[in-house]
PDB file of C-alpha atoms in Angstrom:
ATOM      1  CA  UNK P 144      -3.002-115.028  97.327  1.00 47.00           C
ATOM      2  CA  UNK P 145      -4.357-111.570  96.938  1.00 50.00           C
ATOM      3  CA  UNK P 146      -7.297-110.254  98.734  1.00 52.00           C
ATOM      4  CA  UNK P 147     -10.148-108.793  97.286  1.00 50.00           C
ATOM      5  CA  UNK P 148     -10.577-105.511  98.433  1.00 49.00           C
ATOM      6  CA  UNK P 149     -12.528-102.365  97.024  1.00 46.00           C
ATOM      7  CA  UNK P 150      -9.293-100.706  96.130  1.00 48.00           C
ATOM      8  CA  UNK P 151      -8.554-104.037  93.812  1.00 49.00           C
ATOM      9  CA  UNK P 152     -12.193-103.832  92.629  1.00 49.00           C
ATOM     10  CA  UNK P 153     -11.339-100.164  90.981  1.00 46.00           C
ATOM     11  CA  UNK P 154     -10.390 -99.645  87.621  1.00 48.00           C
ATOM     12  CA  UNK P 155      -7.605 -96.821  87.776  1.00 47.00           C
ATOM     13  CA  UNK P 156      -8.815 -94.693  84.341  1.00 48.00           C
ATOM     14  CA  UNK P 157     -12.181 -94.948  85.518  1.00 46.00           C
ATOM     15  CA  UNK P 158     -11.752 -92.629  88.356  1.00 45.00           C
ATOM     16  CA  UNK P 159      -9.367 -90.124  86.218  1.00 47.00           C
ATOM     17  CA  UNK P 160      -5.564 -91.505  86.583  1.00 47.00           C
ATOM     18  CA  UNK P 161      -3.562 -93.567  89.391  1.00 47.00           C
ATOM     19  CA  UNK P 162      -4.300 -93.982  93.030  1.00 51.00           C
ATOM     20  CA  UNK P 163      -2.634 -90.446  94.044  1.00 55.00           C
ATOM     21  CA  UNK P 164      -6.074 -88.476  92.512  1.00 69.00           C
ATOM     22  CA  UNK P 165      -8.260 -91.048  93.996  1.00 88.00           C
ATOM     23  CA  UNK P 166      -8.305 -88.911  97.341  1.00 90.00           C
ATOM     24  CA  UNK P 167      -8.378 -85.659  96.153  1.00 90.00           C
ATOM     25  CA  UNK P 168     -11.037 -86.669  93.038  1.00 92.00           C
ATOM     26  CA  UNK P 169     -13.246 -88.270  95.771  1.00 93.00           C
ATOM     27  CA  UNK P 170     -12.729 -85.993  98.489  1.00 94.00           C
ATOM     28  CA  UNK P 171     -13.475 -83.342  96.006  1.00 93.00           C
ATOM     29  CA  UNK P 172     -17.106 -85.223  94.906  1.00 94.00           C
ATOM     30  CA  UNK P 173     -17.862 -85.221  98.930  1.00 95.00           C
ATOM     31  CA  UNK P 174     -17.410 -81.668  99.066  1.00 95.00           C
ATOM     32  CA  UNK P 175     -19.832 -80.932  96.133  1.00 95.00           C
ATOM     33  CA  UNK P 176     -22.512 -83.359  97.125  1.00 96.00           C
ATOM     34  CA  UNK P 177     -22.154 -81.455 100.602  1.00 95.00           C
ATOM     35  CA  UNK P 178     -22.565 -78.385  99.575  1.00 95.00           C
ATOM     36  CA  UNK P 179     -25.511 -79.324  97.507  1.00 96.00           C
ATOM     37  CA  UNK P 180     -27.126 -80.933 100.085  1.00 95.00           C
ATOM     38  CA  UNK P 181     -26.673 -77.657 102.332  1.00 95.00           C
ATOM     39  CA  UNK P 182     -28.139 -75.531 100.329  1.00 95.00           C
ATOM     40  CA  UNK P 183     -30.895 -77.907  99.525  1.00 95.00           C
ATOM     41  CA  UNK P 184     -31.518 -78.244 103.530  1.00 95.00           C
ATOM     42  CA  UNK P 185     -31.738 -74.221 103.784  1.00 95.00           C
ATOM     43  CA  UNK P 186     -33.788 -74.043 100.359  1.00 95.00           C
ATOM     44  CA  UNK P 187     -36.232 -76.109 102.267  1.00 94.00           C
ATOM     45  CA  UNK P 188     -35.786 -74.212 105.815  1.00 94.00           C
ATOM     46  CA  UNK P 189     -36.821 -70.864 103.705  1.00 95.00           C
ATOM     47  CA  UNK P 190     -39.823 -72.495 102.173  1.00 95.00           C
ATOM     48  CA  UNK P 191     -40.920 -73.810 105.514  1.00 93.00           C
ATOM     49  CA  UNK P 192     -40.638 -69.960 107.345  1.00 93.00           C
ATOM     50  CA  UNK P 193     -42.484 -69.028 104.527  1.00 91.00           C
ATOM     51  CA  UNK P 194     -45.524 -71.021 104.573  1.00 90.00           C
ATOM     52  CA  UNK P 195     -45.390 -70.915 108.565  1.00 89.00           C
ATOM     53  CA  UNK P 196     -45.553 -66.718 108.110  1.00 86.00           C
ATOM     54  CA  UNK P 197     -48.453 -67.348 105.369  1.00 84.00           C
ATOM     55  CA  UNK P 198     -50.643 -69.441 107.441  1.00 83.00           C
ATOM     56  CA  UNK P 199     -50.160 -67.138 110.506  1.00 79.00           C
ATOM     57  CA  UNK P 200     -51.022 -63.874 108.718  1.00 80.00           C
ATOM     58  CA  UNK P 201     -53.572 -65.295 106.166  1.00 83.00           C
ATOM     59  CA  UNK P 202     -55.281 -68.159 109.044  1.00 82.00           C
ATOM     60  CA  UNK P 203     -57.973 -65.874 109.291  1.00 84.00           C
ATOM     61  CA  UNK P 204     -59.194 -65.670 105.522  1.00 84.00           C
ATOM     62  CA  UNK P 205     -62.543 -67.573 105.269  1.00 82.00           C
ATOM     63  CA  UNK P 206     -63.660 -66.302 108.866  1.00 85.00           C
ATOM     64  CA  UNK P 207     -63.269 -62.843 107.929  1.00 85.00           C
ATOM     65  CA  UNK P 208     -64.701 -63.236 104.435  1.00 84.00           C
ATOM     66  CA  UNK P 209     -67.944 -64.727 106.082  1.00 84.00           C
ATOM     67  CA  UNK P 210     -67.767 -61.508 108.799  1.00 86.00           C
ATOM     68  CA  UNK P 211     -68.159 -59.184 105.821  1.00 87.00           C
ATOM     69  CA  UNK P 212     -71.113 -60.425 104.896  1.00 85.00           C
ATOM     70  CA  UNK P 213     -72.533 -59.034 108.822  1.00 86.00           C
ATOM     71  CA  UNK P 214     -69.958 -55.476 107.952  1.00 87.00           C
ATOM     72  CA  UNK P 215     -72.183 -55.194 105.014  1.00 87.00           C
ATOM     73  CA  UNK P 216     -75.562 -55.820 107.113  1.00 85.00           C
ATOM     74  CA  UNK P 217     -74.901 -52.977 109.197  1.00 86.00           C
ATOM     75  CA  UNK P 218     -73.740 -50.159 106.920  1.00 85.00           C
ATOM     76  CA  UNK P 219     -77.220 -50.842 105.128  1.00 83.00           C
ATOM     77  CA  UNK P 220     -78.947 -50.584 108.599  1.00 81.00           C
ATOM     78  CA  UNK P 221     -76.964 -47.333 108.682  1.00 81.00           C
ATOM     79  CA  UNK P 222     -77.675 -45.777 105.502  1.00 80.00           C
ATOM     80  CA  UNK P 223     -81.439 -47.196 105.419  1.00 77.00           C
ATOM     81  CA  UNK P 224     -81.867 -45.120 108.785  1.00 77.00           C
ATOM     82  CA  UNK P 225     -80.442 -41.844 107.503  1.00 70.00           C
ATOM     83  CA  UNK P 226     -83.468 -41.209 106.100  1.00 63.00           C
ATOM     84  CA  UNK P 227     -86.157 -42.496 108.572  1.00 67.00           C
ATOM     85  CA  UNK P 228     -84.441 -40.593 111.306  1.00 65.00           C
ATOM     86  CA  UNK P 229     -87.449 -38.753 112.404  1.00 58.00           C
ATOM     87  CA  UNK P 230     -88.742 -41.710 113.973  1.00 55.00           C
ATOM     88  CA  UNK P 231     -88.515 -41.084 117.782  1.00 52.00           C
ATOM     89  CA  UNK P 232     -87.154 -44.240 119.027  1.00 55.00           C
ATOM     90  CA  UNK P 233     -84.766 -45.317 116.526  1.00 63.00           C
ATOM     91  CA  UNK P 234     -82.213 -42.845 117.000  1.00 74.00           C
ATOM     92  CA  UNK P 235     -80.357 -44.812 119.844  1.00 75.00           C
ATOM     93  CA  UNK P 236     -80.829 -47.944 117.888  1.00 78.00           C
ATOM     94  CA  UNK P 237     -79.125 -46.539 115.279  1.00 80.00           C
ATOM     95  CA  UNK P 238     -76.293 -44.823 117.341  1.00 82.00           C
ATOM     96  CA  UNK P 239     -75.845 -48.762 118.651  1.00 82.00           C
ATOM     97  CA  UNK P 240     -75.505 -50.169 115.342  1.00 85.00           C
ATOM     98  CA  UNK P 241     -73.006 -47.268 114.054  1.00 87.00           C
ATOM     99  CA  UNK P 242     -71.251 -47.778 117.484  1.00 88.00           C
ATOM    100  CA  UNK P 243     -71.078 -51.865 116.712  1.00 89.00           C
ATOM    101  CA  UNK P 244     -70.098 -50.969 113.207  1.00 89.00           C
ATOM    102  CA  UNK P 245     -67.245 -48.983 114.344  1.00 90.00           C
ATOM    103  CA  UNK P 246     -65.560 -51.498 116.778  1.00 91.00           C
ATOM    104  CA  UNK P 247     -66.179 -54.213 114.193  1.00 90.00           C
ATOM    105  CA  UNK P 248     -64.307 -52.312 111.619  1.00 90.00           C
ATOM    106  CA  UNK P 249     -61.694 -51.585 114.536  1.00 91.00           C
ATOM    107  CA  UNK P 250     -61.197 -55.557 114.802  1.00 90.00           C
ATOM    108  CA  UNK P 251     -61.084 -56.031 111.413  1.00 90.00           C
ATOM    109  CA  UNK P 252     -58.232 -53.704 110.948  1.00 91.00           C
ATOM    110  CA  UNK P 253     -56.467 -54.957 113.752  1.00 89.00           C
ATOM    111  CA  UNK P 254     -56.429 -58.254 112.164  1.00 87.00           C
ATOM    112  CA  UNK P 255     -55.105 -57.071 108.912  1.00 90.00           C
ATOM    113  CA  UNK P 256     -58.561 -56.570 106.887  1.00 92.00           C
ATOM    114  CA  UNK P 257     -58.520 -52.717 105.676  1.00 93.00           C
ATOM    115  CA  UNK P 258     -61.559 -51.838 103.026  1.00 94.00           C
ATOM    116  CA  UNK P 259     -60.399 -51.261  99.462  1.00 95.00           C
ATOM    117  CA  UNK P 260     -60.944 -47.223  98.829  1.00 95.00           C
ATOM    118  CA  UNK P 261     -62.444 -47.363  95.188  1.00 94.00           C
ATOM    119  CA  UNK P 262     -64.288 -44.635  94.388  1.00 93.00           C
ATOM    120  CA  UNK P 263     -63.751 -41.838  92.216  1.00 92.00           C
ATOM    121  CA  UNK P 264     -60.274 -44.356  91.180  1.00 94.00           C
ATOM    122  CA  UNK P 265     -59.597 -45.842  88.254  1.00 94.00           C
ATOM    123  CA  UNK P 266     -60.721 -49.219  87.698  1.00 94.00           C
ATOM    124  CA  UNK P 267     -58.377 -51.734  88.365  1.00 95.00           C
ATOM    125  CA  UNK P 268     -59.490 -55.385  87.669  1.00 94.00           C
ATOM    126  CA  UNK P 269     -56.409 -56.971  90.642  1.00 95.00           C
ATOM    127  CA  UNK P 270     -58.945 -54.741  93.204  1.00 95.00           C
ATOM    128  CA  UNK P 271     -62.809 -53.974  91.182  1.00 96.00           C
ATOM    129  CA  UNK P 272     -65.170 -55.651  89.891  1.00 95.00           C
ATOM    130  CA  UNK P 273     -67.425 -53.909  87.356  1.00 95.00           C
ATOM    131  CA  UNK P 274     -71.106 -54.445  87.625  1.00 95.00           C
ATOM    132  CA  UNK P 275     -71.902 -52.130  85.077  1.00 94.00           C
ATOM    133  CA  UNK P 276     -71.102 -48.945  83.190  1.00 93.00           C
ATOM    134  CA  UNK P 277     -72.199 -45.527  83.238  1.00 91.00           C
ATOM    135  CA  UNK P 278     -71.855 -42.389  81.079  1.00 86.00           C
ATOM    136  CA  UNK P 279     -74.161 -39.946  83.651  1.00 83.00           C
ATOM    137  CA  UNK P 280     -71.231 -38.801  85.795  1.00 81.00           C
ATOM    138  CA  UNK P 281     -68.537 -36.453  86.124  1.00 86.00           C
ATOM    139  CA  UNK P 282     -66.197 -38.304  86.594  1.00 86.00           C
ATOM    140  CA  UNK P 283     -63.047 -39.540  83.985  1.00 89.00           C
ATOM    141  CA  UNK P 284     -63.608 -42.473  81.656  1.00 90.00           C
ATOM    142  CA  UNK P 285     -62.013 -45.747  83.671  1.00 91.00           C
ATOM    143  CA  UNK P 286     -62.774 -44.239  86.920  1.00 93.00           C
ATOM    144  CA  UNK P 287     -64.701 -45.929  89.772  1.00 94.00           C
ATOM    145  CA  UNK P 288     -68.379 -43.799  89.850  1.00 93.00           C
ATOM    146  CA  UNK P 289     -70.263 -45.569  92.107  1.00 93.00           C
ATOM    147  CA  UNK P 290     -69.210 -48.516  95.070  1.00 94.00           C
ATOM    148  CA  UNK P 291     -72.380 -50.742  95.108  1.00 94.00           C
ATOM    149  CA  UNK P 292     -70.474 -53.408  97.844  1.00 93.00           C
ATOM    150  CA  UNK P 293     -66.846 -52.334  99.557  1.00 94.00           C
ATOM    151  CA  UNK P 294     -63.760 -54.620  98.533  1.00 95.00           C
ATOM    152  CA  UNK P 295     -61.393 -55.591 101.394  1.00 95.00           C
ATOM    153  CA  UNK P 296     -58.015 -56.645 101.326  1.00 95.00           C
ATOM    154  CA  UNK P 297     -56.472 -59.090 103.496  1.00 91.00           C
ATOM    155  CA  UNK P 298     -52.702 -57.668 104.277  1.00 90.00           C
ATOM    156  CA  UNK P 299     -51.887 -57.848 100.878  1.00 90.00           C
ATOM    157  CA  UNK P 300     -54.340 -59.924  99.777  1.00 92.00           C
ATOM    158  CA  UNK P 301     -57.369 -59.376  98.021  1.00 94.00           C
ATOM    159  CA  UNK P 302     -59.747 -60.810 100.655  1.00 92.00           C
ATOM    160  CA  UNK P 303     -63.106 -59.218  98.346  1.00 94.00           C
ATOM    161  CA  UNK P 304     -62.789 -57.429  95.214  1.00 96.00           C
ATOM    162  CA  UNK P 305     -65.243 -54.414  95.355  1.00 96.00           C
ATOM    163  CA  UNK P 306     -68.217 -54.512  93.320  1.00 96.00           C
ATOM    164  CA  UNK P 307     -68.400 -51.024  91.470  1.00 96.00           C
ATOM    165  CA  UNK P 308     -70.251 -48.733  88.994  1.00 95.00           C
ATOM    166  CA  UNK P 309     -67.310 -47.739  86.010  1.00 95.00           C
ATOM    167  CA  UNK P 310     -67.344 -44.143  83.776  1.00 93.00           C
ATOM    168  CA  UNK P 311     -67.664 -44.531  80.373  1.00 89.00           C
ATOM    169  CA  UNK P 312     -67.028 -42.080  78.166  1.00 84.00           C
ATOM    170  CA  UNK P 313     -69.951 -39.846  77.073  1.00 76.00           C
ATOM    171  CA  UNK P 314     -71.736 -40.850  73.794  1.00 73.00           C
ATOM    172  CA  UNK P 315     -73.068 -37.979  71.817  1.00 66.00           C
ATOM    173  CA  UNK P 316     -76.568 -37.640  72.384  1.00 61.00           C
ATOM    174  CA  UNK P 317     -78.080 -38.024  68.755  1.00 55.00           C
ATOM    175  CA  UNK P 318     -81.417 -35.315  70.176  1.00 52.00           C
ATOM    176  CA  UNK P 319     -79.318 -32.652  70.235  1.00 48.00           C
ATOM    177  CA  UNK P 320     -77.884 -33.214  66.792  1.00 49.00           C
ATOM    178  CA  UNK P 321     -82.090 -33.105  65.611  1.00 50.00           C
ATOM    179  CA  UNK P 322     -83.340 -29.548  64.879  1.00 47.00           C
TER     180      UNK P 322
END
């Protein structure tokens, strides 16, 4: 009476010759599935350092895209005050909000927000985005002539593009061609 056993239950040429490769064959098909399933496990260990490093460095993305908005607020109270500035009282006011301004922009940078320098650059459509075109400048064809709202980045992420003014090239003016 022979036993049924998994050994019995084997066909031989299936697994690539007699019982003497069986060993080495399967030990062989351990190894491989091992391996795989190592590097699968550090595949997956990579993957997860990466997104915990993304979500600590970008975390603060939508909080300081709403700040701009207030960065923006005060460089027009700034620049709307450069010209009133013979008013008596507001010169302290304005020294505030350039002092606010400042420490804002500080904080910002500390957390990895830096502005996007664009003008007098050439365009680039990753960082800018063109409002409109110009030809009544000095400046190169393709160049940044005018920054009508600042871009920021976010490490090295584009938190804002910058809204800008572009060079055209001259046209010929069509007067001067007239006697």
């Amino acid at each position: 009476m022979a036993a049924n056993t998994m050994d019995n239950d084997v066909d031989p040429s299936a697994t690539g010759g007699g019982n003497d490769n069986d060993p080495v064959s399967e030990i062989a098909a351990l190894r491989e599935r091992l391996m795989r399933a190592l590097a699968e496990t550090e595949n997956t260990r990579r993957q997860g350092e990466r997104r915990a490093q993304d979500a600590g460095q970008y975390a603060i993305t939508n909080f300081a895209r709403e700040l701009l908005q207030v960065v923006d607020n005060l460089h027009r109270a700034i620049e709307a005050s450069a010209a009133d500035r013979e008013a008596s009282g507001t010169d302290r006011l304005i020294e505030g909000v350039a002092a606010t301004d400042r420490i804002l922009t500080q904080i910002l940078n500390h957390f990895g927000v830096e502005e996007i320098k664009a003008l007098h650059q050439p365009f680039d459509p990753k960082k800018h985005e063109a409002v409109m075109e110009t030809d009544e400048t000095d400046q190169p064809p393709g160049s940044v002539a005018q920054v009508l709202e600042k871009g920021y980045m976010l490490h090295d992420r584009l938190l804002r593009p910058a809204r800008v003014v572009v060079a055209k090239p001259r046209q010929p003016s069509s007067q001067a061609e007239q006697p």
